[in-house]
CSV table of C-alpha atoms and ligand atoms in Angstrom, one decimal:
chain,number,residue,atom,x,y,z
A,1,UNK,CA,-29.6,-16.7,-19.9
A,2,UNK,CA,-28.1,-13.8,-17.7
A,3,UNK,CA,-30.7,-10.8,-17.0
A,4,UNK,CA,-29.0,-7.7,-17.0
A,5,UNK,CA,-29.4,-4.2,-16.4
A,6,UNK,CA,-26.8,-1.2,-17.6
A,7,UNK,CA,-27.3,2.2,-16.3
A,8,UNK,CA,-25.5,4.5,-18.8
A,9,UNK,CA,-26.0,2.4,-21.7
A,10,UNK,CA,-25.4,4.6,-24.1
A,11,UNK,CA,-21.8,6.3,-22.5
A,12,UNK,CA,-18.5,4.7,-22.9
A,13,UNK,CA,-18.6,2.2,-20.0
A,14,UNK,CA,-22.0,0.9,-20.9
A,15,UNK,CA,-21.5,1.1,-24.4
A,16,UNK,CA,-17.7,-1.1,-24.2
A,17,UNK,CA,-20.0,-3.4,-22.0
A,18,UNK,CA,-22.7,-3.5,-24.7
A,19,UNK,CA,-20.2,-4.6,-27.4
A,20,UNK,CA,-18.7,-7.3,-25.4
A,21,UNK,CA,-22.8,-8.8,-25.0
A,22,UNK,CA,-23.4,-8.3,-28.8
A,23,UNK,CA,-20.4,-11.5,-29.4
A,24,UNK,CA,-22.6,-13.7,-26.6
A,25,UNK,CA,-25.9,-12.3,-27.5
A,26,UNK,CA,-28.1,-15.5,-26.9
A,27,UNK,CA,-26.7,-15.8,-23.4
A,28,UNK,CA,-28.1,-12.6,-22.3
A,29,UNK,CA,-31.6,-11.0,-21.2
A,30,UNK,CA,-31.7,-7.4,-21.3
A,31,UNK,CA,-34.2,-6.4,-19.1
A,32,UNK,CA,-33.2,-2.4,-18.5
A,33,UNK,CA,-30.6,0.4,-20.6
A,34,UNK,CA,-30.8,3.7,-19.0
A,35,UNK,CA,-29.9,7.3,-20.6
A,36,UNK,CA,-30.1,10.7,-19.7
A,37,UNK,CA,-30.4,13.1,-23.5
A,38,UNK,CA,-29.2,10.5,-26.2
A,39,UNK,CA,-32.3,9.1,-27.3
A,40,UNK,CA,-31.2,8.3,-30.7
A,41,UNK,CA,-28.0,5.7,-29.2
A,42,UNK,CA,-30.5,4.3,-26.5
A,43,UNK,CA,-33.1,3.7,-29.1
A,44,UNK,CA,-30.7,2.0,-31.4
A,45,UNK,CA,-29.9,-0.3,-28.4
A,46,UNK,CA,-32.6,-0.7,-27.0
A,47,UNK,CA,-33.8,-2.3,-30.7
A,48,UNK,CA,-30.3,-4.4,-31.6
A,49,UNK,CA,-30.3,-6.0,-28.2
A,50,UNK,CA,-34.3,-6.4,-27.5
A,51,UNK,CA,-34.3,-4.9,-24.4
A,52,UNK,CA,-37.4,-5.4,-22.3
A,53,UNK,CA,-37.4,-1.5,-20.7
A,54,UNK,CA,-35.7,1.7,-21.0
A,55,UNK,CA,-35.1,4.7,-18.4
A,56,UNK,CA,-34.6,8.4,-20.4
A,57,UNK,CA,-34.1,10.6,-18.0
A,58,UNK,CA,-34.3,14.6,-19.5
A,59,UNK,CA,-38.0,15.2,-20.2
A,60,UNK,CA,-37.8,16.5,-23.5
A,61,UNK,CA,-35.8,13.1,-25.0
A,62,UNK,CA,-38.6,11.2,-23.0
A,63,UNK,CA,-41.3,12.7,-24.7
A,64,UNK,CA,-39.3,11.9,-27.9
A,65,UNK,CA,-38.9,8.4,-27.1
A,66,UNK,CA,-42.3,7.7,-25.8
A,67,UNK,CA,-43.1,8.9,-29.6
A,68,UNK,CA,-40.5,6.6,-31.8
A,69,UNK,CA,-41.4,4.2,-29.7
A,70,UNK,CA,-45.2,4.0,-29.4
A,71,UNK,CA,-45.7,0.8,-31.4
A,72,UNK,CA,-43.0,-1.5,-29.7
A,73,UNK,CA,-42.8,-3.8,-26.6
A,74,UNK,CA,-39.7,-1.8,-25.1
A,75,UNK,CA,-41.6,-0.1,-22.3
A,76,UNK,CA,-40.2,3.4,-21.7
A,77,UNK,CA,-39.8,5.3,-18.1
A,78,UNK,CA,-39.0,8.9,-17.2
A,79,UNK,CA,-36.9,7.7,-13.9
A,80,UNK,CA,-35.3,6.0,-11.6
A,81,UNK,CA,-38.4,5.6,-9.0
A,82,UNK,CA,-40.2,3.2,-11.8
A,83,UNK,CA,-37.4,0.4,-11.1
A,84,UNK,CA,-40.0,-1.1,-8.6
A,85,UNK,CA,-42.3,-1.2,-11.9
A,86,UNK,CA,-40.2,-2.7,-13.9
A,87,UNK,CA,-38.1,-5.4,-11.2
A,88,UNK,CA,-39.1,-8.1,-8.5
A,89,UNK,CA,-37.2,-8.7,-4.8
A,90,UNK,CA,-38.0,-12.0,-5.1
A,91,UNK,CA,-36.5,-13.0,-8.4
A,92,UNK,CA,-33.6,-10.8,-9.1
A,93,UNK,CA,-31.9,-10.3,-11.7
A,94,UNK,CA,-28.2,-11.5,-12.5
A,95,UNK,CA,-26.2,-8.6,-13.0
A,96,UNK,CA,-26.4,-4.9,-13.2
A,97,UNK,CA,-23.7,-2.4,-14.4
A,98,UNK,CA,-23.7,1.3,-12.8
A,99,UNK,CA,-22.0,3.4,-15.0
A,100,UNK,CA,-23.9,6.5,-15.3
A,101,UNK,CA,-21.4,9.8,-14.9
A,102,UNK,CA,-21.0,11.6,-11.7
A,103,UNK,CA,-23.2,12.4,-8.7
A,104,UNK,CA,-26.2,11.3,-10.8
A,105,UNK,CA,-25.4,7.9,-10.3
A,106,UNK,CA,-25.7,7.4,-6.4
A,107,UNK,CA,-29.7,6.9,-6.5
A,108,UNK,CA,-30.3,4.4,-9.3
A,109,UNK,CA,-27.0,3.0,-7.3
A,110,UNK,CA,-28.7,2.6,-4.3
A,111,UNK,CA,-32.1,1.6,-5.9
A,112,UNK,CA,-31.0,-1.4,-7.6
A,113,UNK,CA,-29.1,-3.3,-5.0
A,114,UNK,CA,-32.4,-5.3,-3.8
A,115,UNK,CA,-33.1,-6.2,-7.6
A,116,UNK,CA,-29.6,-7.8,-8.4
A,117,UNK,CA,-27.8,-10.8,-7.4
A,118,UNK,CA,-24.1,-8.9,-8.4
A,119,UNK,CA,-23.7,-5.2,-8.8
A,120,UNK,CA,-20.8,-3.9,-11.0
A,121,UNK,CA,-19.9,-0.1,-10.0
A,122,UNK,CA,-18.0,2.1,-12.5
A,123,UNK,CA,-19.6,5.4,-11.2
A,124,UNK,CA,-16.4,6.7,-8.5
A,125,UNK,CA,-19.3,9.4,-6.8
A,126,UNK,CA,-21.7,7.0,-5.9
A,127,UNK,CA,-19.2,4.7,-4.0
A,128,UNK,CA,-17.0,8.0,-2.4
A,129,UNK,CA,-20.6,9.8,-1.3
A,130,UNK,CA,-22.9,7.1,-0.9
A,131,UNK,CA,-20.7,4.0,0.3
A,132,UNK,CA,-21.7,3.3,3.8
A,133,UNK,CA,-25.1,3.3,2.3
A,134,UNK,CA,-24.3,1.2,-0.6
A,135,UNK,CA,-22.5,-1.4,1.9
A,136,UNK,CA,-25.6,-1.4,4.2
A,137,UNK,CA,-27.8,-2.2,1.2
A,138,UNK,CA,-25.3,-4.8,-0.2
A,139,UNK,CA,-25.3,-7.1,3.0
A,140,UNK,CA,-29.0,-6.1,3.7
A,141,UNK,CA,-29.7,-7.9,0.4
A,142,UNK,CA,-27.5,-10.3,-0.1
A,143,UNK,CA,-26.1,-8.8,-3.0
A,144,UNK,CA,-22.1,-9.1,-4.4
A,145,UNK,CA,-20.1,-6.3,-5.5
A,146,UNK,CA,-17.6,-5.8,-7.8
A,147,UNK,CA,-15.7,-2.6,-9.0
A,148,UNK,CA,-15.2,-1.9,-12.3
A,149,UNK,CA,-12.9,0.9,-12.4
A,150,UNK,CA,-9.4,-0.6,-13.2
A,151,UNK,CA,-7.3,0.2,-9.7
A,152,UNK,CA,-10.1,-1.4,-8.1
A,153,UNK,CA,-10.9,-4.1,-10.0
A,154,UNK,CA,-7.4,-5.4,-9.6
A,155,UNK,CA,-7.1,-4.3,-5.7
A,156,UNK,CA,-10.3,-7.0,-5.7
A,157,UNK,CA,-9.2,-9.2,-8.1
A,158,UNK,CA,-5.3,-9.9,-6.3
A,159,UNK,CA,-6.7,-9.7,-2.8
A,160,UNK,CA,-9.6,-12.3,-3.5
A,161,UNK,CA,-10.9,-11.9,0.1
A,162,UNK,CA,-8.1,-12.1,1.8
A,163,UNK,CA,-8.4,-9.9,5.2
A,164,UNK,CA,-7.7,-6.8,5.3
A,165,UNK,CA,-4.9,-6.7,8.0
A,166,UNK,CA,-3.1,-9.1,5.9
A,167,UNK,CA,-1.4,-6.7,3.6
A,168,UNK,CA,0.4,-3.6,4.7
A,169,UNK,CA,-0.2,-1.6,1.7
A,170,UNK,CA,-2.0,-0.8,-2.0
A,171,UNK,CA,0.1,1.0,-4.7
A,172,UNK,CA,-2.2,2.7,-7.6
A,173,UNK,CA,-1.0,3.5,-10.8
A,174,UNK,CA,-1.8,7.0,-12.5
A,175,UNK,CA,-0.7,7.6,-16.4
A,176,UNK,CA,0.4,11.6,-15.3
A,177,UNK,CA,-2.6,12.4,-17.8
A,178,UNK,CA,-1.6,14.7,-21.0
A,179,UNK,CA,0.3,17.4,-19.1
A,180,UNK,CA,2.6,14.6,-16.9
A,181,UNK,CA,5.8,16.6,-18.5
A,182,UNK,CA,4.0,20.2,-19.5
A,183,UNK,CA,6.0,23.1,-18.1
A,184,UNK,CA,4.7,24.3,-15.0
A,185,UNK,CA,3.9,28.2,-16.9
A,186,UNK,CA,1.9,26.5,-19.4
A,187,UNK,CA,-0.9,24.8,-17.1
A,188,UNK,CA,-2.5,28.4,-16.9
A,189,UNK,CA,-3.2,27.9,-20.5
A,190,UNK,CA,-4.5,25.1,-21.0
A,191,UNK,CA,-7.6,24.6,-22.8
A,192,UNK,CA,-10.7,22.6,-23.1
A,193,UNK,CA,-9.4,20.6,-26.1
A,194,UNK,CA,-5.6,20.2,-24.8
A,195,UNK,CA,-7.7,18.6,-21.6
A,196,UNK,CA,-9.2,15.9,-23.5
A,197,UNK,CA,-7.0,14.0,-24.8
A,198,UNK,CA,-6.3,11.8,-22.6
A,199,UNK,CA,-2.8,10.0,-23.9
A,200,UNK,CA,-3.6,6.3,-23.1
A,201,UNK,CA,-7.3,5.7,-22.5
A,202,UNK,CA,-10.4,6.5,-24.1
A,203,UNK,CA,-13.0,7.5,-22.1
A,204,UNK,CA,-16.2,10.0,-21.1
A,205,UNK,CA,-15.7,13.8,-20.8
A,206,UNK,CA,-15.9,14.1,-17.3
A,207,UNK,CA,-13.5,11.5,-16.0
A,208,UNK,CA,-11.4,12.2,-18.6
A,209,UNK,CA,-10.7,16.3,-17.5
A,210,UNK,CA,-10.7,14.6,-13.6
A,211,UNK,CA,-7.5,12.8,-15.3
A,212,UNK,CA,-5.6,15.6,-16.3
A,213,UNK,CA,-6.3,17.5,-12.9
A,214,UNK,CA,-5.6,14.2,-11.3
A,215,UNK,CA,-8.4,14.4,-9.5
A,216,UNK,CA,-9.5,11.0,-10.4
A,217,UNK,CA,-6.6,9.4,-8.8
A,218,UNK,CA,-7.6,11.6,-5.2
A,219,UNK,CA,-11.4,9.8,-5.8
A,220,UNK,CA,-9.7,6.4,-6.4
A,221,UNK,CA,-7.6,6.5,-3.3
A,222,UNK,CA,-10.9,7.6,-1.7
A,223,UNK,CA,-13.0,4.6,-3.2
A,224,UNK,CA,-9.5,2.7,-2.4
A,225,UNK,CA,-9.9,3.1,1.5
A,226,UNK,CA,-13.6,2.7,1.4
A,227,UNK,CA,-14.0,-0.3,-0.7
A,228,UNK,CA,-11.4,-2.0,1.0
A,229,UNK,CA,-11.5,-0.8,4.4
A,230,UNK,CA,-8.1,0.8,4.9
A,231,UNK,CA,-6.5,3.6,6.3
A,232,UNK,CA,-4.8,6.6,4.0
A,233,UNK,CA,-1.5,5.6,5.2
A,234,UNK,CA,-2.0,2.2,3.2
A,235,UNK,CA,-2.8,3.8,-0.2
A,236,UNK,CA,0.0,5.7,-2.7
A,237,UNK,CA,-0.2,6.8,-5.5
A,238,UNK,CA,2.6,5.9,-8.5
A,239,UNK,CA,3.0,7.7,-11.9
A,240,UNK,CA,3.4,4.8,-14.8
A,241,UNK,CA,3.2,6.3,-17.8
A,242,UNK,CA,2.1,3.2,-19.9
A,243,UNK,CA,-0.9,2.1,-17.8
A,244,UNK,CA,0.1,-1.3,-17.8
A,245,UNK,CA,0.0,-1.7,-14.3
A,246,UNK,CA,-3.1,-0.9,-12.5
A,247,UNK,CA,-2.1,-1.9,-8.5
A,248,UNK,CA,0.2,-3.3,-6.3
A,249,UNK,CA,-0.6,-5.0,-2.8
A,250,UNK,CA,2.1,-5.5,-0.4
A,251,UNK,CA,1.0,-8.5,2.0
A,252,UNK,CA,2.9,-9.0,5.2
A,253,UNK,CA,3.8,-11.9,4.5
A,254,UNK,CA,6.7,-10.8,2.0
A,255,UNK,CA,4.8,-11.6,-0.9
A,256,UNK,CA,3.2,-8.4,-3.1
A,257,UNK,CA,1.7,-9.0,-6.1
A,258,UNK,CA,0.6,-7.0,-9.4
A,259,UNK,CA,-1.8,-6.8,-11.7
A,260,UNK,CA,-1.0,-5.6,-15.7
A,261,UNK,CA,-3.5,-5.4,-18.3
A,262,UNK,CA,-3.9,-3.7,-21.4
A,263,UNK,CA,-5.0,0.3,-21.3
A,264,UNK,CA,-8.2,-1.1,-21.9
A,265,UNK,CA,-11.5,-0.9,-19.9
A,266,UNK,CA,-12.8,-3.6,-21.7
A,267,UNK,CA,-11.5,-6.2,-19.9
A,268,UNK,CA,-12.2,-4.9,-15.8
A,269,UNK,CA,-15.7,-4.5,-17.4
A,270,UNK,CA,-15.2,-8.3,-19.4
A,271,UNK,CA,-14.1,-9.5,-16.3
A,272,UNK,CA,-16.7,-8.3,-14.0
A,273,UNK,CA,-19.5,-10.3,-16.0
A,274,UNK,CA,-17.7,-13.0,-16.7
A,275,UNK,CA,-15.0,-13.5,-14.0
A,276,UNK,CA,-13.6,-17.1,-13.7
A,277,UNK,CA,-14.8,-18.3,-16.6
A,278,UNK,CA,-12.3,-19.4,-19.6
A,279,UNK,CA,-13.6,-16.8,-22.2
A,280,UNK,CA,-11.1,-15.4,-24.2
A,281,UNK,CA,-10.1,-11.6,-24.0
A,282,UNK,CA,-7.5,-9.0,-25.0
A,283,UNK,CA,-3.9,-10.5,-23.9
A,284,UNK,CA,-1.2,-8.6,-23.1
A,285,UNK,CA,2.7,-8.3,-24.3
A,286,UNK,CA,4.2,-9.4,-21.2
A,287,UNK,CA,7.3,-7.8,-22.2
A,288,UNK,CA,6.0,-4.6,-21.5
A,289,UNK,CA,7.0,-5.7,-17.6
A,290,UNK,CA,10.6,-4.1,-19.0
A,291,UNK,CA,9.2,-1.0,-18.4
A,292,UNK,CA,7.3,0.0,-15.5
A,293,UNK,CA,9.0,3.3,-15.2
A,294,UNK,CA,7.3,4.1,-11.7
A,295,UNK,CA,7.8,7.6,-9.9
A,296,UNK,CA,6.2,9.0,-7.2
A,297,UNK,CA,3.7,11.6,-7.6
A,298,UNK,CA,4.7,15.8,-7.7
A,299,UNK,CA,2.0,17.7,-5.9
A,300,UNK,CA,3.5,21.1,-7.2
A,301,UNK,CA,2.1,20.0,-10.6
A,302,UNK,CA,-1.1,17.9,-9.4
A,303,UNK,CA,-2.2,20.4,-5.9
A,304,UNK,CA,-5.3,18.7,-6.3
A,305,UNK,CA,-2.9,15.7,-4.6
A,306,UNK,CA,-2.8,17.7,-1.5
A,307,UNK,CA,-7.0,17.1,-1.1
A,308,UNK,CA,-6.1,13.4,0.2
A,309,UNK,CA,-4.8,14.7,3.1
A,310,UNK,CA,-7.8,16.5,4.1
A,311,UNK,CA,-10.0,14.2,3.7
A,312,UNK,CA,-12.3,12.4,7.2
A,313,UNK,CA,-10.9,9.5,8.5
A,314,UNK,CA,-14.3,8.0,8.7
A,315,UNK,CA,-17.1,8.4,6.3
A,316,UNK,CA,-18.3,11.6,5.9
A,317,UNK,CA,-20.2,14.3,4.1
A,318,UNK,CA,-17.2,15.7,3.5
A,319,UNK,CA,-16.7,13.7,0.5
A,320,UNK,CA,-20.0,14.8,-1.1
A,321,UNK,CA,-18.9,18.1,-1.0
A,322,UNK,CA,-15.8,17.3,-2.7
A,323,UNK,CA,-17.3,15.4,-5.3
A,324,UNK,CA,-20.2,18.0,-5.9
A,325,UNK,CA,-17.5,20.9,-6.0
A,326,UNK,CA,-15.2,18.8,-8.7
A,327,UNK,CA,-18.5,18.4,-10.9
A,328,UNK,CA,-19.2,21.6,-10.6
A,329,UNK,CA,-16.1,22.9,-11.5
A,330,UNK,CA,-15.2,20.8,-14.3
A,331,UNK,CA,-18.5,21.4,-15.7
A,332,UNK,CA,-18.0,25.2,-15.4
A,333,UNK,CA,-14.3,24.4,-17.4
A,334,UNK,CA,-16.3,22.4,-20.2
A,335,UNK,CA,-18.6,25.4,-20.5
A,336,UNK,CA,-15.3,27.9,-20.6
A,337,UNK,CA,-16.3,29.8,-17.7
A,338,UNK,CA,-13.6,28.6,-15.6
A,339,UNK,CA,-9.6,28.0,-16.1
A,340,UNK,CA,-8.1,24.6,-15.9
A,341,UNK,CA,-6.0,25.7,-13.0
A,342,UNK,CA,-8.9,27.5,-11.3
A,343,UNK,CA,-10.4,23.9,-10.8
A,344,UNK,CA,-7.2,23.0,-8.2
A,345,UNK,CA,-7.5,26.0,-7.0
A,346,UNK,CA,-11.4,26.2,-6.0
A,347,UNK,CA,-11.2,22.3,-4.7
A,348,UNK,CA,-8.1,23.4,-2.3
A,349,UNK,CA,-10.0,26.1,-1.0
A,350,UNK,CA,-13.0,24.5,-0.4
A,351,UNK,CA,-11.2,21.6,1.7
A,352,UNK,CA,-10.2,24.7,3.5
A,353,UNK,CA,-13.5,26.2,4.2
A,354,UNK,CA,-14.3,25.8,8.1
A,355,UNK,CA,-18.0,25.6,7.0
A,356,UNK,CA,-17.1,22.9,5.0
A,357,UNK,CA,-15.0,21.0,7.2
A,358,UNK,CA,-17.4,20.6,10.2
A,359,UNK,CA,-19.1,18.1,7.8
A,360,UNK,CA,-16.2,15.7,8.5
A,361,UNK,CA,-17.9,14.7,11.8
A,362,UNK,CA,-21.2,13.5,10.1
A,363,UNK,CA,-22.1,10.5,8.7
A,364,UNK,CA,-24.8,10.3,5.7
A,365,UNK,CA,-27.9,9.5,6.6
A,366,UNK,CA,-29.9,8.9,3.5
A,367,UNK,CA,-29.7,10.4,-0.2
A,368,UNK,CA,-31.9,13.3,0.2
A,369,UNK,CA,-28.9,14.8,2.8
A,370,UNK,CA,-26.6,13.8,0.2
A,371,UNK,CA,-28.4,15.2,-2.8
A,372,UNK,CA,-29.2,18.5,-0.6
A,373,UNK,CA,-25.4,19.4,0.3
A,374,UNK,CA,-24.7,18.4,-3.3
A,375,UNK,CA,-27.2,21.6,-4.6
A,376,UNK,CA,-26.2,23.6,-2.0
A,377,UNK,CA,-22.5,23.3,-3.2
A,378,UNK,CA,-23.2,23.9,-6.3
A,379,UNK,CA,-24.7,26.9,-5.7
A,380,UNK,CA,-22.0,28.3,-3.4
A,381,UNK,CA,-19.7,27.9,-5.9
A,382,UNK,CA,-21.4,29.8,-8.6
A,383,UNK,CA,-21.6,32.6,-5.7
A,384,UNK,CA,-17.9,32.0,-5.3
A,385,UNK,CA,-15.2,34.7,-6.8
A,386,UNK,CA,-12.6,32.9,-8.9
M,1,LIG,P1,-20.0,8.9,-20.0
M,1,LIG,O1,-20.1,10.3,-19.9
M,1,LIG,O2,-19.4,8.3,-21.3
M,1,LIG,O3,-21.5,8.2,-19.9
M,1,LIG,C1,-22.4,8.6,-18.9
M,1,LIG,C2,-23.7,7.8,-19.0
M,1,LIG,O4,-24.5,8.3,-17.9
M,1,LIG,C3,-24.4,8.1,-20.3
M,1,LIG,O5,-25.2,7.0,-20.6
M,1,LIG,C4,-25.3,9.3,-19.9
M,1,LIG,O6,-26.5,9.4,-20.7
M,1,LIG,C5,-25.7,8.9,-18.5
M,1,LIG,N1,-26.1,10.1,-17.7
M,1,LIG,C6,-25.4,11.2,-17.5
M,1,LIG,N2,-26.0,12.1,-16.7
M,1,LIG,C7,-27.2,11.5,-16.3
M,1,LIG,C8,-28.3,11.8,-15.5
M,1,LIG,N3,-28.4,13.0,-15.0
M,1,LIG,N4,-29.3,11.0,-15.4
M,1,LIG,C9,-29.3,9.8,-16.0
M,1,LIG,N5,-28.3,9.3,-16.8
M,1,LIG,C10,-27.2,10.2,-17.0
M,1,LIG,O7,-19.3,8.3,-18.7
M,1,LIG,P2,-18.3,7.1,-18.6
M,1,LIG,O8,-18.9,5.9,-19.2
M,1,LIG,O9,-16.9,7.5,-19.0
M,1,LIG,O10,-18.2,6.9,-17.0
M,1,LIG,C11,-19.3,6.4,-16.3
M,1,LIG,C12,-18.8,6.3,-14.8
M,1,LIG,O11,-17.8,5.3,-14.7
M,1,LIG,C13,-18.3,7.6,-14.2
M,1,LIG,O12,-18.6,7.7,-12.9
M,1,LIG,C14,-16.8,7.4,-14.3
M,1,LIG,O13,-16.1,8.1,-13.3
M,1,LIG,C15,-16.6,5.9,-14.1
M,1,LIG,N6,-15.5,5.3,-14.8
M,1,LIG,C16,-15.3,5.5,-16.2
M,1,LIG,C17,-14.2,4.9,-16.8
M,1,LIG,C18,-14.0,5.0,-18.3
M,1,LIG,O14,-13.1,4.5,-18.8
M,1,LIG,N7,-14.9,5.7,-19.0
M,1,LIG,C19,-13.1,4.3,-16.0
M,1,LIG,C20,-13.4,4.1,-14.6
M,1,LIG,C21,-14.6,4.6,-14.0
M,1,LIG,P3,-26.4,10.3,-22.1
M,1,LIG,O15,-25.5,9.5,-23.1
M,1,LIG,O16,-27.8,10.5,-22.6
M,1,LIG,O17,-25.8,11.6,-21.7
C-alpha cells in the first residue's frame, strides 16, 4: 500500500491524479487531500477514496465541513501548520503530490518535505520563489523529487542523472496558446473568455491565462535553470503547435534526445507515481513525429518573453516579485479590472523598477520574507496606474 498525500485535490492536477488512483484503489493509502473553497468536491473525495484527513483552507468552507462531517473518521483541519498533527518524521509517507495553484503553494511545499519519502511538484511558484529552500529541505531530509509539469518531467525523465555539464543545451516546447496566429491589433481586445481556451490542454484558470500571455513558458525556463542547475544561455524556447513534444536536450556528446507524449497531463502525473513500472498508459501515434513544425519564439507578440532576460543569475527575490505581480495581474484580468495586454505591460515595467531590481542581489531567507514581498507587491500594484 502507498500512503499518499495530494495538496489540491480537488483542482485539475490533483483531481487527473485522483482518477488514475481510483483504477488501483487497493494499492493506495490516502492519508491527506487538501482544498481551499470547494468543500462539496473535497467531501466527495475525501468519502470515495477513504481518506484519513483533510486540510480546507477558507474559514467559512471549514466551518462547513467540520459540520457534514461531524459523524465520520475523516479528521478535518483549517491549515497547513496541523501537518505535524496529522504526519510522523520517523515514518514517512510514500508520495506526496503539490499541486495547489500559485504562490499559495510554497508553504505546504516546504512543510511536507520531512514527511515524504518522494515529492511530486506541479505548483511552478513554489519551485521559481522557494527553490533554494525546497533543495535545502530535499537533501536535509533525504527526500526525492520529481517534477510534474510536462517540460520538466521530460528534461528529468531523458537526462536520468546524467551531470549537468554533460549537455550543452534544453529546448522547451510552447503550443503559441490560442492567439499563436491572432493579428497583432486584436490582442488589445481580447477577453476573459477568448483567454481561456486554451487550444490543446485542459487545465486550471490561472495557468491557463499564464498560457496565452506566455508567461508560463518564462516560469518554466525559470524552474528550467533552477531545477536543473543551468545557465539561461542553455534554455530556449520552441513554438510546436501540437504539443507533442515537450523537450529536447542536446548532450555534447552528439547525441540529443526527445521526449513526445500525448497533450495529456495525465501521464507526467502517471509517471511520477508510478515511474519504471510496466503499467499501461495513454500511447501515442508515433506518426505525429511527421510534424513537429518548430519555430522560434516572436517577442513582439509574447513581450512577456523579454522578462527572461531580466531575470538574476542566481537565486533571488527577484523571482517572488515576478511571480506575485503575474498573480496579481492575472487575477485582476479574471476579475475584468485589467486588459489582457495590460498584464505584459505591468510585468515589463516592473522588471524595470530600480526598487525592484535591487532584490536581484538577495537570496531568500525563509518564507515569511517571501510571503512579505509577495503582499507588498500586491499591494503596489493595486496603487499602480495602468
Ligand atoms: P487548479 O486551479 O485547477 O487547482 C488548484 C488547487 O489548489 C485546488 O485544489 C484549489 O482548491 C487549491 N487552492 C487554491 N488556492 C488555495 C489556497 N489559497 N489555499 C489552499 N488551497 C488552494 O490548478 P491546477 O491543477 O491547474 O494547477 C496546480 C499547479 O500545477 C499550478 O501551480 C500550476 O501552475 C501547475 N501546473 C498545472 C498544470 C495543469 O495542466 N493544470 C500543468 C503544469 C503545472 P479549490 O478547488 O477549493 O479552489
Amino acid at each position: 500500500m502507498k500512503k499518499i498525500a495530494i495538496f489540491g485535490s480537488t483542482g485539475s492536477i490533483g483531481s487527473s491524479l485522483l482518477n488514475i488512483i481510483k483504477k488501483d484503489k487497493k494499492n493506495f493509502e490516502i492519508e491527506l487531500l487538501t482544498a481551499n473553497k470547494n468543500y462539496k468536491k473535497l467531501i466527495k473525495q475525501a468519502k470515495f477514496f477513504n481518506a484519513k484527513n483533510i486540510i480546507i483552507a477558507d474559514n467559512n468552507s471549514f466551518l462547513i465541513t467540520t459540520k457534514i462531517l461531524k459523524n465520520t473518521k475523516i479528521k478535518v483541519y483549517k491549515n497547513f501548520d496541523s501537518l505535524s498533527r496529522i504526519f510522523n518524521t520517523k515514518k514517512k509517507i510514500n508520495y506526496s503530490m503539490c499541486a495547489i495553484s500559485g504562490f499559495q503553494g510554497l508553504k505546504p511545499t516546504l512543510d511536507i518535505i520531512k514527511y515524504t519519502e518522494t515529492i511530486a511538484i506541479a505548483n511552478k511558484e513554489s519551485i521559481i520563489c522557494g527553490w533554494n529552500l525546497i533543495k535545502q529541505d530535499l537533501k536535509k531530509y533525504k527526500t526525492n523529487f520529481i517534477p510534474v509539469d510536462s517540460e520538466h518531467f521530460s528534461i528529468w525523465a531523458l537526462i536520468n542523472n546524467s551531470k549537468r555539464n554533460n549537455f550543452e543545451k534544453i529546448y522547451i516546447t510552447a503550443s503559441g496558446g490560442p492567439f499563436r496566429n491572432l493579428s497583432l491589433k486584436e490582442f488589445y481586445n481580447i477577453s476573459i473568455k477568448d483567454a481561456l481556451k486554451h487550444p490543446n490542454w485542459s487545465m486550471g484558470k490561472k495557468i491557463t491565462i499564464d498560457s496565452a500571455t506566455m508567461m508560463n513558458k518564462v516560469f518554466e525556463i525559470i524552474e528550467a535553470k533552477k531545477i536543473f542547475d543551468l545557465n539561461y544561455n542553455q534554455l530556449e524556447i520552441l513554438i510546436h503547435p501540437k504539443s507533442y513534444l515537450h523537450a529536447i536536450v542536446k548532450f555534447n556528446n552528439g547525441l540529443s534526445k526527445l521526449l513526445v507524449h500525448d497533450t495529456d497531463m495525465t501521464i507526467p502525473i502517471f509517471n511520477s507515481i508510478y515511474f519504471n513500472k510496466n503499467i499501461k498508459s495513454k500511447k501515442i501515434d508515433i506518426k505525429i513525429l511527421n510534424n513537429l513544425d518548430l519555430k522560434k519564439i516572436d517577442t513582439v507578440r509574447f513581450p512577456v518573453i523579454k522578462i527572461i532576460k531580466k531575470m538574476s543569475k542566481k537565486d533571488s527575490l527577484f523571482e517572488t516579485i515576478i511571480v506575485s505581480a503575474n498573480d496579481k495581474l492575472v487575477n485582476l484580468f479574471l476579475n475584468n479590472k485589467i486588459r489582457f495586454t495590460d498584464i505584459s505591460k505591468i510585468l515589463l515595467k516592473i522588471s524595470d523598477t530600480v526598487e525592484f531590481k535591487k532584490f536581484k542581489s538577495i537570496k531568500p531567507r525563509n518564507i515569511d520574507q517571501i510571503n512579505k514581498l509577495a503582499d507588498y507587491v500586491s499591494l503596489k500594484i493595486d496603487s499602480m496606474s495602468v
